[in-house]
Amino acid sequence: MSRLLRKAAVLMGAAAVAATALPAAASSLVTLSARQVDPSTLSLSTSASYVAAWNALLASQPTPAAGYANQTVTDWNGSVSNYISGGGANTDLGYHDQVTFTVAPGQTGLWDFRFGVDFGFGGTLIVDGTALETLNNDMWWGGSYSNPTQFLAGSADLSAGTHTIDIYGFEGCCDGGSEGQYQAPGAGAGFHDFTTVVPEPAAWALMILGFGGVGAVLRRRRTAGDLVAAC
């Protein structure tokens, strides 16, 4: 490989690394799915019972009824629910919220999670198939994490790779806004909202800069070759 091409490869690689090193939320995808059900008709006690109730509901309603929706959440920041940002219904709700995210090698260790919910019939928090917490009481976090009986929380020791968080819960009325947050190891104090990650403008700019630099190098190389041929 010529020196110019090596420089081009280094430039492109540096741009890609810089782009991926830009700050981003931990999650890659956040989805909230809601279906219509009268929770008072369900038998809910264990984590498995919440999962089973949702699976049965999903089997009977593969497509949401009018007023209920599947939604992808840009920022799980407390102003998200079926009533607020989904299909519009605020009663007789079954929920399955899911977060999939990737842990980089430098982010391994104990991760903390908390989810402000409005589950009048309780809910369960599961990470990678393991239940971290199940509460059966009437839950409404109301924008505060001061009462541990009113939100779902837990910690998990995560290795590098892709991980999945599942939350199942049921609400009779009236579907207030929910929030999902994480605290990564070594990231300093404080929780951060889960977000669905999309390429940020700065990341795109760096990538474009890298490819632009490669193009400039290749054009320069071609021009130099043309001059030699003309001599």
mmCIF file of C-alpha atoms in Angstrom:
data_model
loop_
_atom_site.group_PDB
_atom_site.id
_atom_site.type_symbol
_atom_site.label_atom_id
_atom_site.label_comp_id
_atom_site.label_asym_id
_atom_site.label_seq_id
_atom_site.Cartn_x
_atom_site.Cartn_y
_atom_site.Cartn_z
ATOM 1 C CA MET A 1 0.000 0.000 0.000
ATOM 2 C CA SER A 2 1.374 3.443 -0.932
ATOM 3 C CA ARG A 3 2.090 6.052 1.713
ATOM 4 C CA LEU A 4 -0.817 8.179 0.494
ATOM 5 C CA LEU A 5 -3.266 5.312 0.723
ATOM 6 C CA ARG A 6 -1.996 4.452 4.195
ATOM 7 C CA LYS A 7 -2.629 8.047 5.250
ATOM 8 C CA ALA A 8 -6.110 7.834 3.783
ATOM 9 C CA ALA A 9 -6.875 4.689 5.748
ATOM 10 C CA VAL A 10 -5.575 6.235 8.974
ATOM 11 C CA LEU A 11 -7.649 9.367 8.416
ATOM 12 C CA MET A 12 -10.813 7.388 7.805
ATOM 13 C CA GLY A 13 -10.193 5.175 10.816
ATOM 14 C CA ALA A 14 -9.522 8.140 13.089
ATOM 15 C CA ALA A 15 -12.757 9.783 12.004
ATOM 16 C CA ALA A 16 -14.724 6.622 12.677
ATOM 17 C CA VAL A 17 -13.199 6.178 16.130
ATOM 18 C CA ALA A 18 -13.795 9.821 17.018
ATOM 19 C CA ALA A 19 -17.395 9.569 15.881
ATOM 20 C CA THR A 20 -18.136 6.509 17.987
ATOM 21 C CA ALA A 21 -16.369 8.075 20.971
ATOM 22 C CA LEU A 22 -18.856 10.930 21.111
ATOM 23 C CA PRO A 23 -21.165 10.887 24.153
ATOM 24 C CA ALA A 24 -24.303 8.805 23.688
ATOM 25 C CA ALA A 25 -26.977 7.252 25.872
ATOM 26 C CA ALA A 26 -26.510 3.638 26.856
ATOM 27 C CA SER A 27 -29.487 2.225 25.042
ATOM 28 C CA SER A 28 -29.811 1.364 21.398
ATOM 29 C CA LEU A 29 -33.580 0.864 21.357
ATOM 30 C CA VAL A 30 -36.435 1.674 23.761
ATOM 31 C CA THR A 31 -39.942 0.397 23.013
ATOM 32 C CA LEU A 32 -43.222 0.592 24.934
ATOM 33 C CA SER A 33 -46.031 -1.755 23.929
ATOM 34 C CA ALA A 34 -49.564 -1.404 25.315
ATOM 35 C CA ARG A 35 -52.607 -3.652 25.013
ATOM 36 C CA GLN A 36 -56.181 -3.462 26.292
ATOM 37 C CA VAL A 37 -57.049 -5.568 29.337
ATOM 38 C CA ASP A 38 -58.965 -5.288 32.601
ATOM 39 C CA PRO A 39 -56.186 -6.005 35.128
ATOM 40 C CA SER A 40 -58.703 -6.942 37.829
ATOM 41 C CA THR A 41 -59.394 -10.152 35.902
ATOM 42 C CA LEU A 42 -55.742 -11.264 36.086
ATOM 43 C CA SER A 43 -53.897 -13.311 38.683
ATOM 44 C CA LEU A 44 -50.668 -11.406 39.329
ATOM 45 C CA SER A 45 -48.157 -12.247 42.043
ATOM 46 C CA THR A 46 -44.785 -13.500 40.804
ATOM 47 C CA SER A 47 -42.561 -12.160 38.050
ATOM 48 C CA ALA A 48 -43.493 -15.180 35.945
ATOM 49 C CA SER A 49 -47.200 -14.406 36.342
ATOM 50 C CA TYR A 50 -46.715 -10.902 34.945
ATOM 51 C CA VAL A 51 -44.821 -12.274 31.952
ATOM 52 C CA ALA A 52 -47.430 -14.977 31.358
ATOM 53 C CA ALA A 53 -50.284 -12.479 31.563
ATOM 54 C CA TRP A 54 -48.620 -10.262 28.972
ATOM 55 C CA ASN A 55 -47.821 -13.170 26.646
ATOM 56 C CA ALA A 56 -51.443 -14.316 26.742
ATOM 57 C CA LEU A 57 -52.592 -10.764 26.080
ATOM 58 C CA LEU A 58 -50.210 -10.399 23.149
ATOM 59 C CA ALA A 59 -51.361 -13.703 21.676
ATOM 60 C CA SER A 60 -54.964 -12.499 21.725
ATOM 61 C CA GLN A 61 -54.079 -9.003 20.485
ATOM 62 C CA PRO A 62 -51.077 -9.220 18.152
ATOM 63 C CA THR A 63 -52.170 -5.844 16.800
ATOM 64 C CA PRO A 64 -53.068 -3.130 19.339
ATOM 65 C CA ALA A 65 -56.743 -2.243 19.645
ATOM 66 C CA ALA A 66 -57.835 1.315 18.890
ATOM 67 C CA GLY A 67 -56.363 3.641 21.497
ATOM 68 C CA TYR A 68 -53.393 1.374 22.254
ATOM 69 C CA ALA A 69 -50.009 1.366 20.540
ATOM 70 C CA ASN A 70 -46.472 0.122 20.141
ATOM 71 C CA GLN A 71 -44.078 3.055 20.324
ATOM 72 C CA THR A 72 -40.358 3.666 19.994
ATOM 73 C CA VAL A 73 -39.223 6.128 22.639
ATOM 74 C CA THR A 74 -36.651 8.770 21.754
ATOM 75 C CA ASP A 75 -36.063 9.833 25.367
ATOM 76 C CA TRP A 76 -37.632 7.956 28.283
ATOM 77 C CA ASN A 77 -37.825 11.115 30.344
ATOM 78 C CA GLY A 78 -41.018 10.967 32.414
ATOM 79 C CA SER A 79 -43.396 12.242 29.754
ATOM 80 C CA VAL A 80 -43.953 8.895 28.049
ATOM 81 C CA SER A 81 -47.025 6.641 28.290
ATOM 82 C CA ASN A 82 -49.703 5.180 26.075
ATOM 83 C CA TYR A 83 -52.001 8.040 27.080
ATOM 84 C CA ILE A 84 -49.443 10.816 26.597
ATOM 85 C CA SER A 85 -47.369 9.665 23.633
ATOM 86 C CA GLY A 86 -48.951 6.438 22.354
ATOM 87 C CA GLY A 87 -52.442 5.434 21.317
ATOM 88 C CA GLY A 88 -54.267 7.756 23.712
ATOM 89 C CA ALA A 89 -56.160 5.309 25.943
ATOM 90 C CA ASN A 90 -55.564 5.781 29.682
ATOM 91 C CA THR A 91 -57.486 2.859 31.201
ATOM 92 C CA ASP A 92 -57.327 -0.967 31.138
ATOM 93 C CA LEU A 93 -53.674 -1.202 30.164
ATOM 94 C CA GLY A 94 -51.169 -4.016 29.928
ATOM 95 C CA TYR A 95 -47.574 -2.925 29.331
ATOM 96 C CA HIS A 96 -44.371 -4.474 28.057
ATOM 97 C CA ASP A 97 -41.513 -1.969 28.040
ATOM 98 C CA GLN A 98 -38.178 -3.094 26.616
ATOM 99 C CA VAL A 99 -34.670 -1.667 26.383
ATOM 100 C CA THR A 100 -31.860 -3.252 24.378
ATOM 101 C CA PHE A 101 -28.383 -1.786 24.760
ATOM 102 C CA THR A 102 -24.721 -2.593 24.279
ATOM 103 C CA VAL A 103 -22.084 -2.531 26.989
ATOM 104 C CA ALA A 104 -18.610 -1.666 25.688
ATOM 105 C CA PRO A 105 -15.520 -3.415 27.140
ATOM 106 C CA GLY A 106 -14.710 -0.328 29.203
ATOM 107 C CA GLN A 107 -18.242 -0.206 30.685
ATOM 108 C CA THR A 108 -18.427 -3.650 32.289
ATOM 109 C CA GLY A 109 -19.388 -3.962 35.940
ATOM 110 C CA LEU A 110 -22.365 -3.147 38.133
ATOM 111 C CA TRP A 111 -25.098 -1.185 36.364
ATOM 112 C CA ASP A 112 -27.965 0.418 38.296
ATOM 113 C CA PHE A 113 -31.461 0.821 36.869
ATOM 114 C CA ARG A 114 -34.651 2.538 37.977
ATOM 115 C CA PHE A 115 -38.013 2.937 36.297
ATOM 116 C CA GLY A 116 -40.721 5.373 37.332
ATOM 117 C CA VAL A 117 -44.029 3.737 36.423
ATOM 118 C CA ASP A 118 -47.785 3.972 36.862
ATOM 119 C CA PHE A 119 -48.810 0.350 37.419
ATOM 120 C CA GLY A 120 -51.938 0.157 39.569
ATOM 121 C CA PHE A 121 -51.633 -3.636 39.641
ATOM 122 C CA GLY A 122 -47.864 -3.795 40.069
ATOM 123 C CA GLY A 123 -45.104 -4.903 37.752
ATOM 124 C CA THR A 124 -41.799 -6.698 37.347
ATOM 125 C CA LEU A 125 -38.284 -5.723 36.207
ATOM 126 C CA ILE A 126 -36.217 -8.330 34.348
ATOM 127 C CA VAL A 127 -32.637 -7.987 33.049
ATOM 128 C CA ASP A 128 -31.316 -10.631 30.662
ATOM 129 C CA GLY A 129 -34.008 -13.050 31.791
ATOM 130 C CA THR A 130 -33.410 -12.600 35.527
ATOM 131 C CA ALA A 131 -36.073 -10.876 37.627
ATOM 132 C CA LEU A 132 -34.540 -8.075 39.702
ATOM 133 C CA GLU A 133 -37.708 -6.812 41.357
ATOM 134 C CA THR A 134 -41.425 -7.558 41.421
ATOM 135 C CA LEU A 135 -43.960 -5.364 43.238
ATOM 136 C CA ASN A 136 -47.669 -6.155 43.480
ATOM 137 C CA ASN A 137 -48.884 -2.934 45.080
ATOM 138 C CA ASP A 138 -50.462 0.085 43.412
ATOM 139 C CA MET A 139 -47.439 1.902 41.960
ATOM 140 C CA TRP A 140 -47.272 5.552 40.934
ATOM 141 C CA TRP A 141 -43.872 7.203 41.109
ATOM 142 C CA GLY A 142 -45.257 10.728 40.522
ATOM 143 C CA GLY A 143 -41.909 12.126 39.375
ATOM 144 C CA SER A 144 -40.059 11.084 42.541
ATOM 145 C CA TYR A 145 -37.795 8.198 43.504
ATOM 146 C CA SER A 146 -38.128 8.831 47.242
ATOM 147 C CA ASN A 147 -40.489 5.894 47.920
ATOM 148 C CA PRO A 148 -39.043 2.530 46.810
ATOM 149 C CA THR A 149 -42.497 0.919 46.753
ATOM 150 C CA GLN A 150 -43.538 3.235 43.922
ATOM 151 C CA PHE A 151 -40.928 2.411 41.281
ATOM 152 C CA LEU A 152 -38.998 -0.587 39.955
ATOM 153 C CA ALA A 153 -35.240 -0.731 40.501
ATOM 154 C CA GLY A 154 -32.311 -3.108 40.554
ATOM 155 C CA SER A 155 -28.654 -3.673 39.743
ATOM 156 C CA ALA A 156 -26.902 -6.151 37.464
ATOM 157 C CA ASP A 157 -23.256 -7.045 36.845
ATOM 158 C CA LEU A 158 -23.007 -6.775 33.063
ATOM 159 C CA SER A 159 -20.341 -8.074 30.715
ATOM 160 C CA ALA A 160 -19.472 -6.579 27.336
ATOM 161 C CA GLY A 161 -22.129 -7.194 24.709
ATOM 162 C CA THR A 162 -25.835 -6.687 24.129
ATOM 163 C CA HIS A 163 -28.292 -6.804 27.024
ATOM 164 C CA THR A 164 -32.071 -6.640 27.336
ATOM 165 C CA ILE A 165 -34.305 -5.114 29.995
ATOM 166 C CA ASP A 166 -37.972 -6.129 30.113
ATOM 167 C CA ILE A 167 -40.641 -4.485 32.247
ATOM 168 C CA TYR A 168 -44.167 -5.851 32.524
ATOM 169 C CA GLY A 169 -46.974 -4.083 34.349
ATOM 170 C CA PHE A 170 -50.708 -3.440 34.425
ATOM 171 C CA GLU A 171 -52.708 -0.273 35.008
ATOM 172 C CA GLY A 172 -56.421 0.282 35.584
ATOM 173 C CA CYS A 173 -56.429 4.096 35.473
ATOM 174 C CA CYS A 174 -55.086 6.676 34.625
ATOM 175 C CA ASP A 175 -51.721 6.062 32.927
ATOM 176 C CA GLY A 176 -49.316 8.757 34.080
ATOM 177 C CA GLY A 177 -45.964 9.452 32.461
ATOM 178 C CA SER A 178 -43.129 6.953 32.946
ATOM 179 C CA GLU A 179 -39.345 7.182 33.001
ATOM 180 C CA GLY A 180 -36.427 4.781 32.566
ATOM 181 C CA GLN A 181 -32.899 5.533 33.791
ATOM 182 C CA TYR A 182 -29.497 3.882 34.192
ATOM 183 C CA GLN A 183 -26.210 4.533 35.943
ATOM 184 C CA ALA A 184 -23.175 2.942 34.319
ATOM 185 C CA PRO A 185 -20.106 1.933 36.361
ATOM 186 C CA GLY A 186 -17.408 4.581 36.450
ATOM 187 C CA ALA A 187 -19.670 7.171 34.835
ATOM 188 C CA GLY A 188 -19.850 9.389 37.892
ATOM 189 C CA ALA A 189 -22.800 10.104 40.127
ATOM 190 C CA GLY A 190 -26.278 10.471 38.752
ATOM 191 C CA PHE A 191 -28.716 8.585 36.571
ATOM 192 C CA HIS A 192 -29.319 9.177 32.862
ATOM 193 C CA ASP A 193 -32.436 8.672 30.764
ATOM 194 C CA PHE A 194 -32.537 5.733 28.406
ATOM 195 C CA THR A 195 -32.775 6.946 24.823
ATOM 196 C CA THR A 196 -33.070 5.334 21.433
ATOM 197 C CA VAL A 197 -29.685 6.047 19.884
ATOM 198 C CA VAL A 198 -29.476 7.677 16.466
ATOM 199 C CA PRO A 199 -26.308 9.093 14.847
ATOM 200 C CA GLU A 200 -25.701 12.546 16.266
ATOM 201 C CA PRO A 201 -24.929 15.494 13.950
ATOM 202 C CA ALA A 202 -21.413 15.760 15.347
ATOM 203 C CA ALA A 203 -20.805 12.077 14.678
ATOM 204 C CA TRP A 204 -22.018 12.410 11.109
ATOM 205 C CA ALA A 205 -19.838 15.480 10.647
ATOM 206 C CA LEU A 206 -16.738 13.603 11.755
ATOM 207 C CA MET A 207 -17.527 10.655 9.520
ATOM 208 C CA ILE A 208 -18.085 12.957 6.556
ATOM 209 C CA LEU A 209 -14.838 14.746 7.372
ATOM 210 C CA GLY A 210 -13.022 11.427 7.365
ATOM 211 C CA PHE A 211 -14.447 10.302 4.042
ATOM 212 C CA GLY A 212 -13.865 13.768 2.613
ATOM 213 C CA GLY A 213 -10.241 13.568 3.654
ATOM 214 C CA VAL A 214 -9.873 10.196 1.975
ATOM 215 C CA GLY A 215 -11.343 11.604 -1.202
ATOM 216 C CA ALA A 216 -8.956 14.555 -1.126
ATOM 217 C CA VAL A 217 -5.953 12.267 -0.685
ATOM 218 C CA LEU A 218 -7.032 10.025 -3.542
ATOM 219 C CA ARG A 219 -7.682 13.017 -5.815
ATOM 220 C CA ARG A 220 -4.235 14.395 -4.980
ATOM 221 C CA ARG A 221 -2.661 11.037 -5.769
ATOM 222 C CA ARG A 222 -4.483 10.815 -9.098
ATOM 223 C CA THR A 223 -3.463 14.362 -10.037
ATOM 224 C CA ALA A 224 0.165 13.612 -9.262
ATOM 225 C CA GLY A 225 -0.032 10.497 -11.435
ATOM 226 C CA ASP A 226 -1.486 12.505 -14.318
ATOM 227 C CA LEU A 227 1.366 15.004 -14.084
ATOM 228 C CA VAL A 228 3.963 12.239 -14.206
ATOM 229 C CA ALA A 229 2.276 10.706 -17.230
ATOM 230 C CA ALA A 230 2.236 14.054 -19.013
ATOM 231 C CA CYS A 231 5.982 14.628 -18.578
#
